[in-house]
XYZ file of C-alpha atoms in Angstrom:
707
model
C 0.000 0.000 0.000
C 1.230 3.488 -0.847
C -0.681 6.592 0.205
C 0.039 10.271 -0.348
C -0.998 12.439 2.601
C -2.882 15.722 2.480
C -0.059 17.493 4.321
C 2.668 18.392 1.781
C 5.521 15.848 1.411
C 3.721 13.311 3.638
C 3.289 9.718 2.509
C 2.952 6.193 3.825
C 4.345 3.004 2.293
C 3.284 -0.272 3.876
C 3.689 -3.953 3.033
C 2.067 -6.844 4.890
C 2.691 -10.588 4.726
C 0.455 -13.146 6.494
C 0.680 -16.898 6.803
C -1.305 -19.400 8.848
C -1.575 -23.138 8.734
C -2.120 -26.308 10.714
C -1.104 -29.922 10.328
C -2.364 -33.061 12.029
C 0.812 -34.910 12.974
C -1.296 -37.805 14.228
C -4.961 -38.346 15.125
C -4.193 -36.921 18.572
C -1.559 -34.253 17.817
C -2.018 -31.002 15.901
C 0.586 -28.334 15.279
C -0.502 -24.892 14.045
C 1.333 -21.728 13.155
C 0.451 -18.102 12.511
C 3.008 -15.596 11.204
C 2.594 -11.927 10.298
C 5.113 -9.380 9.084
C 4.516 -5.739 8.285
C 6.898 -2.988 7.308
C 6.047 0.653 6.854
C 7.800 3.918 6.172
C 6.034 7.109 7.192
C 7.224 10.534 6.060
C 5.892 13.932 7.032
C 5.215 16.147 10.003
C 1.875 15.420 11.681
C 1.579 18.083 14.328
C -1.748 19.323 15.657
C -0.352 21.260 18.635
C -0.288 25.037 18.982
C 1.852 26.951 16.441
C 2.113 24.031 14.025
C 2.725 25.229 10.470
C -0.565 23.935 9.042
C -3.774 24.419 11.021
C -1.867 26.166 13.815
C -1.202 28.938 11.335
C -4.245 28.750 9.087
C -6.840 28.764 11.896
C -5.044 31.022 14.374
C -2.608 33.550 12.859
C -3.167 33.543 9.124
C -4.309 36.171 6.589
C -7.565 35.363 4.825
C -6.606 37.334 1.701
C -3.814 34.935 0.709
C -4.073 32.613 -2.281
C -2.848 29.104 -1.430
C -2.135 28.313 -5.092
C 0.192 31.297 -5.323
C 1.877 30.271 -2.063
C 2.562 26.879 -3.600
C 3.902 28.434 -6.812
C 6.239 30.738 -4.858
C 7.528 28.196 -2.341
C 11.030 28.284 -3.876
C 11.227 32.091 -3.995
C 14.319 33.482 -2.227
C 15.828 36.898 -1.714
C 19.294 37.651 -3.128
C 20.722 36.899 0.331
C 19.087 33.443 0.394
C 16.097 34.064 2.687
C 13.061 31.953 1.854
C 10.080 34.204 1.164
C 7.244 34.281 3.703
C 3.698 35.646 3.615
C 4.208 37.181 7.072
C 7.002 39.734 7.141
C 7.346 43.235 8.561
C 5.518 46.296 7.214
C 7.026 47.798 4.005
C 7.820 51.107 5.715
C 10.111 49.256 8.129
C 12.509 48.140 5.388
C 16.137 48.946 6.176
C 18.653 48.249 3.356
C 21.332 47.763 5.995
C 19.291 44.991 7.619
C 17.082 43.441 4.945
C 16.651 40.212 6.939
C 14.510 41.990 9.546
C 12.024 42.764 6.755
C 12.193 39.691 4.513
C 12.406 36.931 7.135
C 9.097 35.441 8.166
C 7.712 36.720 11.460
C 6.806 33.444 13.239
C 5.390 31.879 10.063
C 6.937 30.464 6.904
C 5.478 29.578 3.537
C 3.672 26.327 4.367
C 5.008 24.470 1.363
C 8.628 25.464 1.900
C 8.356 24.551 5.584
C 7.634 20.940 4.655
C 10.599 20.909 2.288
C 12.846 22.007 5.157
C 11.380 19.798 7.903
C 11.813 16.104 7.182
C 10.673 13.547 9.765
C 10.730 9.889 8.755
C 10.052 6.691 10.663
C 10.415 3.071 9.669
C 8.726 0.236 11.569
C 9.252 -3.474 11.083
C 6.815 -5.618 13.045
C 6.882 -9.401 13.408
C 4.214 -11.235 15.360
C 2.738 -14.677 15.451
C 2.431 -17.891 17.393
C 3.090 -21.591 17.234
C 0.802 -24.004 19.027
C 0.985 -27.674 19.984
C -2.256 -29.503 20.863
C -2.492 -33.044 22.229
C -5.826 -34.800 22.817
C -5.227 -38.149 24.549
C -8.957 -38.651 25.187
C -12.124 -37.174 23.714
C -12.771 -35.304 27.001
C -9.234 -34.044 27.624
C -7.021 -31.687 25.660
C -3.588 -30.197 26.339
C -2.430 -27.096 24.497
C 0.827 -25.177 24.620
C 1.298 -21.896 22.740
C 4.291 -19.655 22.253
C 3.549 -16.110 21.070
C 6.059 -13.519 20.026
C 5.878 -9.928 18.862
C 8.878 -7.815 17.939
C 8.851 -4.174 16.860
C 11.914 -2.545 15.347
C 11.615 1.220 14.979
C 14.020 3.664 13.400
C 13.232 7.389 13.373
C 15.016 10.446 12.077
C 14.113 14.132 12.074
C 15.810 16.968 10.187
C 15.256 20.728 10.450
C 17.320 22.674 7.926
C 19.437 25.559 9.164
C 17.793 27.771 6.513
C 14.857 28.128 8.898
C 16.710 30.255 11.424
C 17.900 32.677 8.739
C 14.466 32.842 7.113
C 12.441 33.530 10.246
C 12.232 35.894 13.205
C 10.684 35.082 16.608
C 10.360 31.460 15.536
C 12.860 29.766 17.824
C 10.762 30.458 20.928
C 8.064 28.066 19.739
C 10.431 26.048 17.577
C 13.971 25.720 18.995
C 14.589 23.106 16.281
C 14.416 25.915 13.696
C 18.011 26.811 14.579
C 18.911 23.597 12.730
C 18.247 20.234 14.279
C 18.853 16.532 13.901
C 17.568 13.598 15.939
C 17.712 9.854 15.542
C 16.104 7.032 17.462
C 16.414 3.263 17.455
C 13.959 1.227 19.519
C 13.446 -2.497 19.914
C 10.481 -4.022 21.740
C 10.313 -7.778 22.240
C 7.199 -9.388 23.780
C 6.748 -13.095 24.433
C 3.941 -15.163 25.923
C 4.184 -18.804 26.903
C 0.768 -20.323 27.540
C -0.183 -23.761 28.772
C -3.741 -25.007 29.172
C -5.515 -28.234 30.165
C -9.172 -28.508 29.115
C -11.831 -30.961 30.192
C -15.076 -31.129 28.201
C -17.890 -33.610 28.828
C -21.653 -33.943 28.884
C -23.511 -35.867 31.583
C -26.971 -36.389 30.105
C -28.380 -32.835 30.177
C -25.418 -31.374 32.048
C -22.388 -30.015 30.256
C -18.954 -29.160 31.691
C -16.126 -27.311 29.973
C -13.298 -26.384 32.355
C -9.743 -25.203 31.784
C -6.712 -24.717 33.995
C -3.819 -22.779 32.582
C -0.829 -20.525 32.960
C 0.362 -17.439 31.088
C 3.982 -16.290 31.337
C 4.676 -12.879 29.806
C 7.986 -11.087 29.247
C 8.625 -7.715 27.613
C 11.983 -6.095 26.946
C 12.194 -2.566 25.559
C 15.470 -0.984 24.513
C 15.856 2.480 23.079
C 18.769 4.667 22.096
C 18.029 8.206 20.947
C 20.052 11.340 20.488
C 19.500 14.878 19.274
C 21.467 18.039 18.654
C 21.057 21.176 20.765
C 21.068 24.885 19.910
C 21.663 24.432 16.201
C 24.185 22.783 13.882
C 27.841 23.796 13.739
C 28.031 23.124 10.016
C 24.796 24.248 8.322
C 22.575 21.389 7.111
C 25.020 18.663 8.098
C 22.752 16.214 9.896
C 24.751 14.256 12.420
C 24.813 14.128 16.204
C 28.484 15.089 16.258
C 27.577 18.336 14.460
C 25.577 19.639 17.438
C 26.523 23.222 18.338
C 26.076 22.492 22.049
C 26.575 19.147 23.729
C 24.117 16.652 22.236
C 21.438 14.923 24.292
C 21.813 11.151 24.434
C 19.241 8.921 26.103
C 19.548 5.181 26.627
C 16.496 3.358 28.006
C 16.018 -0.285 29.000
C 12.745 -1.616 30.420
C 11.981 -5.142 31.536
C 8.395 -6.091 32.433
C 7.161 -9.504 33.531
C 4.073 -11.212 34.775
C 3.118 -14.800 35.417
C -0.477 -15.909 35.820
C -2.507 -18.926 36.829
C -6.128 -19.059 35.740
C -9.207 -21.241 35.824
C -12.217 -20.972 33.527
C -15.339 -23.017 33.796
C -18.519 -23.220 31.761
C -21.408 -25.282 33.085
C -24.681 -25.808 31.240
C -27.974 -27.585 31.744
C -30.032 -28.733 28.794
C -28.615 -25.918 26.614
C -30.802 -23.263 28.262
C -29.074 -22.564 31.590
C -25.384 -21.583 31.530
C -22.893 -20.545 34.201
C -19.425 -19.185 33.326
C -16.760 -18.487 35.968
C -13.127 -17.413 35.875
C -10.443 -16.981 38.486
C -7.055 -15.476 37.720
C -3.997 -14.512 39.727
C -1.266 -12.340 38.178
C 2.204 -11.961 39.674
C 3.634 -8.707 38.271
C 7.212 -7.466 38.373
C 6.021 -3.876 38.944
C 4.310 -4.740 42.245
C 5.927 -4.705 45.727
C 7.636 -7.958 46.682
C 5.491 -8.363 49.817
C 2.262 -8.017 47.762
C 3.291 -9.119 44.281
C 0.014 -10.357 42.820
C -3.476 -9.235 41.829
C -6.470 -11.543 41.982
C -9.372 -11.055 39.568
C -12.615 -12.985 39.227
C -15.676 -13.061 37.003
C -18.952 -14.934 36.752
C -21.847 -14.926 34.304
C -25.250 -16.606 34.329
C -27.615 -16.871 31.350
C -31.069 -18.373 30.998
C -32.457 -19.038 27.497
C -36.133 -19.031 28.451
C -37.319 -19.341 24.845
C -36.366 -23.038 25.105
C -39.147 -23.470 27.671
C -41.632 -20.820 26.587
C -43.341 -22.178 23.483
C -44.708 -18.916 22.082
C -44.633 -18.862 18.269
C -43.778 -15.162 17.742
C -40.735 -15.476 20.047
C -37.725 -16.902 18.200
C -35.152 -16.387 20.930
C -35.133 -15.032 24.478
C -32.289 -14.868 26.989
C -31.800 -13.331 30.424
C -28.203 -12.720 31.464
C -26.197 -11.336 34.361
C -22.464 -11.077 34.903
C -19.815 -9.543 37.125
C -16.156 -9.172 36.237
C -12.854 -7.675 37.324
C -9.871 -6.372 35.337
C -6.439 -6.292 37.046
C -4.474 -3.022 36.915
C -0.795 -2.790 37.838
C 1.299 0.173 38.945
C 3.064 0.976 35.693
C 6.737 0.785 34.873
C 9.223 1.851 37.573
C 6.597 3.363 39.873
C 7.588 1.257 42.885
C 9.554 1.769 45.066
C 10.208 5.166 43.492
C 13.331 7.203 44.259
C 14.916 6.436 40.897
C 18.009 8.639 40.747
C 19.299 8.750 37.194
C 22.682 10.340 36.488
C 22.382 13.430 34.359
C 24.127 13.651 31.020
C 25.900 16.897 31.849
C 28.353 17.620 34.661
C 29.010 20.759 36.661
C 32.678 21.542 37.317
C 33.431 17.849 36.839
C 30.776 16.780 39.333
C 28.027 14.310 38.551
C 24.505 15.786 38.664
C 21.340 13.869 39.557
C 17.747 14.989 39.999
C 15.827 14.383 43.214
C 12.419 12.716 42.804
C 9.489 14.976 43.734
C 7.087 12.078 44.275
C 6.852 9.956 47.409
C 5.615 6.385 46.884
C 3.447 4.768 49.540
C 5.311 1.625 50.743
C 1.899 -0.109 51.127
C 0.872 0.576 47.523
C -0.733 -2.318 45.653
C -2.367 -3.163 42.374
C -6.097 -2.755 41.918
C -9.039 -4.111 39.951
C -11.809 -2.421 38.003
C -15.117 -4.125 38.713
C -18.206 -4.073 36.505
C -21.614 -5.768 36.764
C -24.333 -6.011 34.156
C -27.774 -7.545 33.668
C -29.710 -7.734 30.448
C -32.196 -9.391 28.169
C -32.016 -10.403 24.492
C -35.167 -10.982 22.443
C -35.779 -11.971 18.825
C -39.182 -12.293 17.171
C -40.863 -13.476 13.960
C -38.233 -16.025 12.944
C -35.480 -13.595 13.959
C -36.745 -10.798 11.727
C -36.827 -8.386 14.692
C -34.491 -8.295 17.679
C -34.038 -6.128 20.741
C -31.466 -6.123 23.521
C -31.232 -4.202 26.784
C -28.308 -4.026 29.228
C -27.926 -2.188 32.519
C -24.390 -1.965 33.837
C -22.494 -0.403 36.698
C -18.829 -0.283 37.489
C -16.655 0.925 40.341
C -13.025 2.012 40.244
C -11.938 1.780 43.881
C -8.546 2.359 45.501
C -6.888 2.882 42.134
C -3.295 4.068 41.851
C -3.302 7.857 41.887
C -1.179 10.881 42.767
C -2.278 12.952 45.765
C -1.000 16.500 46.141
C 1.036 17.101 49.304
C 2.573 20.206 50.833
C 5.819 21.052 49.070
C 7.497 21.886 52.387
C 7.651 18.113 52.969
C 10.225 17.831 50.197
C 7.706 16.245 47.833
C 4.809 17.617 45.836
C 2.844 14.366 45.389
C 2.181 10.989 46.974
C 1.589 7.909 44.822
C -0.860 5.665 46.641
C -4.150 3.785 46.434
C -7.175 6.029 46.872
C -10.446 7.099 45.373
C -13.794 5.826 44.206
C -15.464 6.479 40.849
C -18.950 5.056 40.261
C -20.189 4.536 36.712
C -23.728 3.583 35.716
C -25.224 3.169 32.280
C -27.576 1.401 29.898
C -27.225 0.014 26.382
C -30.038 -0.622 23.910
C -29.814 -2.547 20.635
C -32.444 -2.971 17.947
C -32.186 -5.252 14.922
C -34.615 -5.563 12.030
C -34.832 -7.368 8.714
C -37.506 -5.474 6.751
C -36.947 -7.674 3.689
C -35.426 -11.141 3.902
C -35.876 -13.622 1.068
C -33.846 -15.445 -1.547
C -33.602 -12.349 -3.771
C -33.219 -9.466 -1.333
C -31.725 -9.386 2.164
C -31.940 -6.116 4.099
C -30.758 -5.890 7.706
C -30.607 -2.874 10.044
C -28.767 -2.765 13.388
C -28.915 0.194 15.783
C -27.492 0.814 19.238
C -27.819 3.473 21.927
C -25.630 3.891 24.999
C -26.533 6.041 27.997
C -23.902 7.051 30.553
C -26.404 7.850 33.290
C -23.839 8.473 36.031
C -20.065 8.782 36.146
C -19.531 10.345 39.550
C -16.233 10.921 41.299
C -17.169 9.905 44.853
C -13.760 10.061 46.527
C -10.258 11.182 45.565
C -8.453 10.470 48.814
C -8.132 12.013 52.269
C -9.038 15.727 52.246
C -8.841 15.876 48.420
C -11.792 17.567 46.726
C -10.199 18.314 43.370
C -7.178 17.110 41.420
C -4.660 19.346 39.719
C -4.997 19.753 35.966
C -4.754 16.408 34.184
C -4.763 17.617 30.581
C -5.089 21.026 28.954
C -4.078 22.915 25.840
C -2.983 26.292 27.191
C -1.767 25.689 30.711
C -4.219 27.047 33.263
C -5.186 30.021 31.081
C -7.571 27.982 28.980
C -9.992 25.479 30.543
C -8.369 22.164 31.390
C -9.528 18.726 32.531
C -9.527 17.595 36.147
C -11.532 15.421 38.532
C -13.720 16.868 41.280
C -15.574 15.070 44.059
C -19.343 15.061 43.554
C -19.141 15.735 39.804
C -18.857 13.581 36.715
C -15.464 12.204 35.684
C -13.342 14.572 33.576
C -14.604 18.054 34.336
C -13.597 20.866 31.984
C -12.644 23.540 34.492
C -10.914 26.903 34.636
C -11.208 30.486 33.517
C -14.534 31.895 32.358
C -17.049 34.668 32.913
C -18.240 35.731 36.323
C -22.035 35.402 36.366
C -24.958 36.558 38.496
C -28.100 34.456 38.009
C -26.599 33.097 34.811
C -25.854 36.517 33.291
C -22.242 37.651 32.595
C -20.941 40.490 34.759
C -19.576 43.477 32.798
C -17.357 46.336 33.899
C -17.929 50.014 33.033
C -16.270 49.503 29.629
C -18.599 46.643 28.711
C -15.922 43.987 29.153
C -16.338 40.673 30.950
C -15.255 40.070 34.555
C -13.239 36.895 35.122
C -14.207 33.892 37.223
C -11.160 31.572 37.549
C -13.173 28.547 38.722
C -15.897 27.756 36.170
C -17.054 24.139 35.757
C -18.212 23.654 32.168
C -19.207 20.006 32.514
C -17.722 16.616 31.677
C -15.619 15.998 28.581
C -17.483 12.701 28.083
C -20.751 12.486 26.125
C -23.967 11.434 27.849
C -25.303 9.425 24.906
C -23.555 7.491 22.138
C -25.350 5.812 19.248
C -24.815 4.115 15.932
C -26.595 2.430 13.049
C -25.535 -0.057 10.391
C -27.451 -1.374 7.399
C -26.711 -3.903 4.681
C -28.747 -4.669 1.544
C -27.921 -7.665 -0.642
C -29.508 -8.030 -4.072
C -28.240 -10.712 -6.397
C -24.540 -9.882 -6.780
C -24.750 -6.389 -5.273
C -24.101 -5.477 -1.626
C -24.797 -1.972 -0.309
C -23.725 -1.160 3.255
C -23.577 1.998 5.341
C -22.926 2.940 8.943
C -23.320 6.108 10.973
C -22.660 7.097 14.562
C -22.883 10.048 16.895
C -23.048 11.295 20.446
C -24.846 13.842 22.610
C -23.110 15.897 25.274
C -19.538 16.407 26.368
C -17.499 19.623 26.305
C -14.276 20.714 24.664
C -12.126 23.853 24.571
C -10.866 25.259 21.258
C -7.488 26.983 21.312
C -7.785 27.565 17.554
C -10.955 29.598 17.966
C -9.445 31.501 20.874
C -6.444 32.702 18.858
C -8.372 32.853 15.592
C -10.825 35.312 17.166
C -8.035 37.231 18.903
C -6.313 37.771 15.532
C -9.533 38.407 13.580
C -9.558 35.223 11.478
C -12.849 33.680 12.526
C -16.183 34.557 10.956
C -17.551 35.842 14.260
C -15.108 38.772 14.065
C -16.598 40.042 10.778
C -20.363 39.907 11.322
C -23.098 42.540 11.239
C -24.400 44.001 14.507
C -28.037 44.670 15.421
C -27.815 48.133 13.834
C -27.097 46.511 10.487
C -23.464 47.718 10.453
C -20.203 45.735 10.352
C -18.957 45.191 13.893
C -15.468 46.199 12.694
C -16.692 49.737 12.082
C -16.040 52.213 14.874
C -18.672 52.432 17.574
C -19.017 56.147 16.766
C -20.003 55.142 13.219
C -22.600 52.603 14.334
C -20.280 49.626 14.499
C -18.981 47.599 17.419
C -20.130 44.488 19.250
C -23.322 44.812 21.276
C -22.584 43.219 24.655
C -25.302 42.339 27.175
C -24.900 41.456 30.833
C -25.280 42.796 34.355
C -23.176 45.053 36.550
C -21.752 43.931 39.885
C -25.097 44.593 41.575
C -26.982 42.371 39.133
C -28.616 45.286 37.259
C -28.997 44.628 33.469
C -26.571 46.680 31.328
C -25.485 46.691 27.701
C -22.676 48.386 25.759
C -21.292 48.700 22.241
C -17.595 47.766 22.309
C -14.975 48.250 19.594
C -14.579 44.878 17.864
C -10.827 44.578 18.360
C -11.090 45.557 22.018
C -13.910 43.080 22.501
C -12.155 40.033 21.027
C -8.806 40.889 22.592
C -10.478 41.323 25.966
C -12.015 37.841 25.819
C -8.474 36.498 26.025
C -7.108 39.223 28.296
C -10.024 38.827 30.728
C -9.970 35.018 30.344
C -13.682 34.887 29.398
C -13.234 31.413 27.903
C -16.950 30.539 27.798
C -16.873 31.751 24.172
C -14.476 28.959 23.209
C -16.054 26.009 25.027
C -18.277 23.897 22.770
C -20.490 20.843 22.767
C -19.290 17.494 21.385
C -22.706 16.531 19.976
C -22.585 15.225 16.387
C -24.119 12.780 13.905
C -21.840 11.450 11.165
C -22.168 9.117 8.209
C -18.956 7.115 8.601
C -18.889 4.861 5.580
C -20.883 3.865 2.517
C -19.835 0.927 0.381
C -21.242 -0.587 -2.803
C -19.842 -3.970 -3.783
C -20.350 -6.244 -6.761
C -19.407 -9.919 -6.813
C -17.811 -10.575 -10.186
C -18.878 -13.812 -11.915
C -15.359 -15.276 -12.010
C -16.795 -18.800 -11.927
C -18.306 -18.142 -15.387
C -15.288 -16.529 -17.045
C -13.048 -18.998 -18.797
C -9.858 -17.090 -17.988
C -10.568 -16.977 -14.214
C -12.638 -20.000 -13.203
C -9.587 -22.251 -12.947
C -7.710 -20.117 -10.435
C -10.149 -17.646 -8.821
C -12.962 -18.688 -6.475
C -14.205 -15.194 -5.630
C -13.748 -11.584 -6.689
C -15.525 -8.578 -5.176
C -15.190 -5.048 -6.558
C -16.189 -2.311 -4.089
C -16.556 1.456 -4.197
C -16.186 3.051 -0.760
C -16.729 6.506 0.719
C -15.337 7.182 4.214
C -16.586 10.086 6.333
C -18.689 11.373 3.422
C -21.093 13.580 5.447
C -21.061 15.263 8.840
C -24.846 15.234 9.160
C -25.058 17.447 12.242
C -22.738 19.135 14.723
C -23.725 21.495 17.498
C -20.567 23.512 16.920
C -20.116 24.940 13.421
C -16.340 25.319 13.348
C -15.160 21.778 14.080
C -15.966 18.161 13.474
C -16.323 16.953 17.089
C -15.552 13.371 16.091
C -12.019 14.474 15.164
C -11.086 16.284 18.406
C -7.709 14.847 19.393
C -7.351 15.655 23.110
C -9.571 14.946 26.103
C -9.943 18.643 26.939
C -10.230 19.860 23.340
C -7.953 20.946 20.510
C -4.898 23.153 20.099
C -4.528 23.168 16.315
C -6.589 20.210 15.214
C -6.134 18.910 11.693
C -9.525 18.904 9.922
C -11.499 15.770 9.217
C -11.149 14.357 5.716
C -13.368 12.525 3.236
C -12.008 9.516 1.438
C -13.167 7.760 -1.723
C -11.704 4.530 -2.954
C -12.043 1.360 -4.965
C -11.113 -2.106 -3.747
C -10.757 -5.444 -5.501
C -10.670 -8.522 -3.280
C -9.713 -11.880 -4.778
C -10.108 -15.381 -3.381
C -8.180 -18.384 -4.674
């Protein structure tokens, strides 16, 4: 596969090889093998953080009067002194012949297309994974199986920033220190192995059935990485080697060894094919856990009752009641315990070794934890399975999970890693299936689902902790960021916003917003998620489509914040209620009409100069304007396939058993979004976006052959 990206100079080349097979060595012994190899080379810069040279420029600090085709045509334009031309240089009246660089060099921003000529990241990944299995069945009720699994990833990465960038730009190295000239290289090797052994007993006793297994799982992972990069530019321009670093290069060597060994039991017990009980018990010994408490125990059980076997009601094709409870083990993470990892620094001071002191204290009684979830439900199908419905109620508790608690810095630490907290989650899932037409000529099936997250409360965060520090944000604590707060849903978007009285924003005497530094905007998670899939088969044609969406959830847009500050967004060029452009002076009937209350709660309104208004939203931290809803409905994929009659063609019937030609459209329509400026399904961070790349539509053709 070879794909050209939308970002200039980006492309992906990928090759995949698969093999699987099995052989019966004897009537009782079977050996099977599965092998997969993939190799890919990825080129291009894919950066959706602030100040990136694609959307970070276009949506935040661009000029809307520029022609992108002309920018592409002029990407190789240079001044006589060798400076690459930019669309964003100083004002013409500032030109000084004695210092032409100050005028011609790009102020922060380069020509997009030349930037991607001068910034060249590349990564190559070779991945091998597969397994070999040996099965021995000495008796019809007993089976022994041993499996060895292996996965190995070999990664090589390289990144080049040409020295031309520092000469062709001003004020760029603050956001991009690599623009002084930069080279980095990275080699990483990850090797994962699993050795599994399992004994299975399977037998029926009249109406009773037993299927039980006892097994072990031994896991090992070794990660090794060696990376290096230059610092503060290149001594020889555009010579990309670590030895060419202007300052001492950074060299990092990492080795990680992770292990676990597990014993497990699974049992499935049935009666007359309508009553089933499934149980599991597992104990994991993990290398990351304390030696005096080195294991985590997890259990699960499920009970199902197929009552349609007993209830002889013609319209009912299938009916099942089910209930289950399960646990998932969670370790501490690499090198968390016992803490106090003092790594020698690369650089010395006056010949003395330097080391950093850990700022986190680790609780000596820390342990692994489990996430527990319970569910009950019913599945029904009617009219010879033409109509089906399913309902599930579930709840889950995360209790005493591994978390960081803030402590007083005077103790010598700023956090304590320990077990604490309780998060309670409750929800429901609904599924509906229908086959409006189902015969030998036409088969039409529709499947829909709806999920409701009815509660996701943070009940406890630890002793005397009501609120965590910021967990994730896109502009420090200036913009809203995500945290957890006791008594509220998981993942609150919290931070700066407008001060309000009875829901109305408070304005000062100039008509500008008053700041409230502690506004809770709501959870970043949606309340409802839903989807629908449909497939229609007619003779040799197959038409399929699927859509999905969600309701609720909040996100913060850094792009809209800076785009409005700089006058790029449409909201900065609208008409006010007088019928005049808001960019006109207030004295001429322009300006933004702002409504609110004063500090006594009395209603007030003002006309404010447009530039003052949009600058003040940032200056006053009135971030409500840039917090949006994640609600959307999206058509994800439509596909039309045709099964070619290869069995009838003389030149194919001897070697081809099947051939399907398909036309596919991916993300063809964003049907609805509550926010107009973004596709919420593409938001890349929990708290929002900082320079999000836009969603894309894709159209393709696929030919699948069977031999």
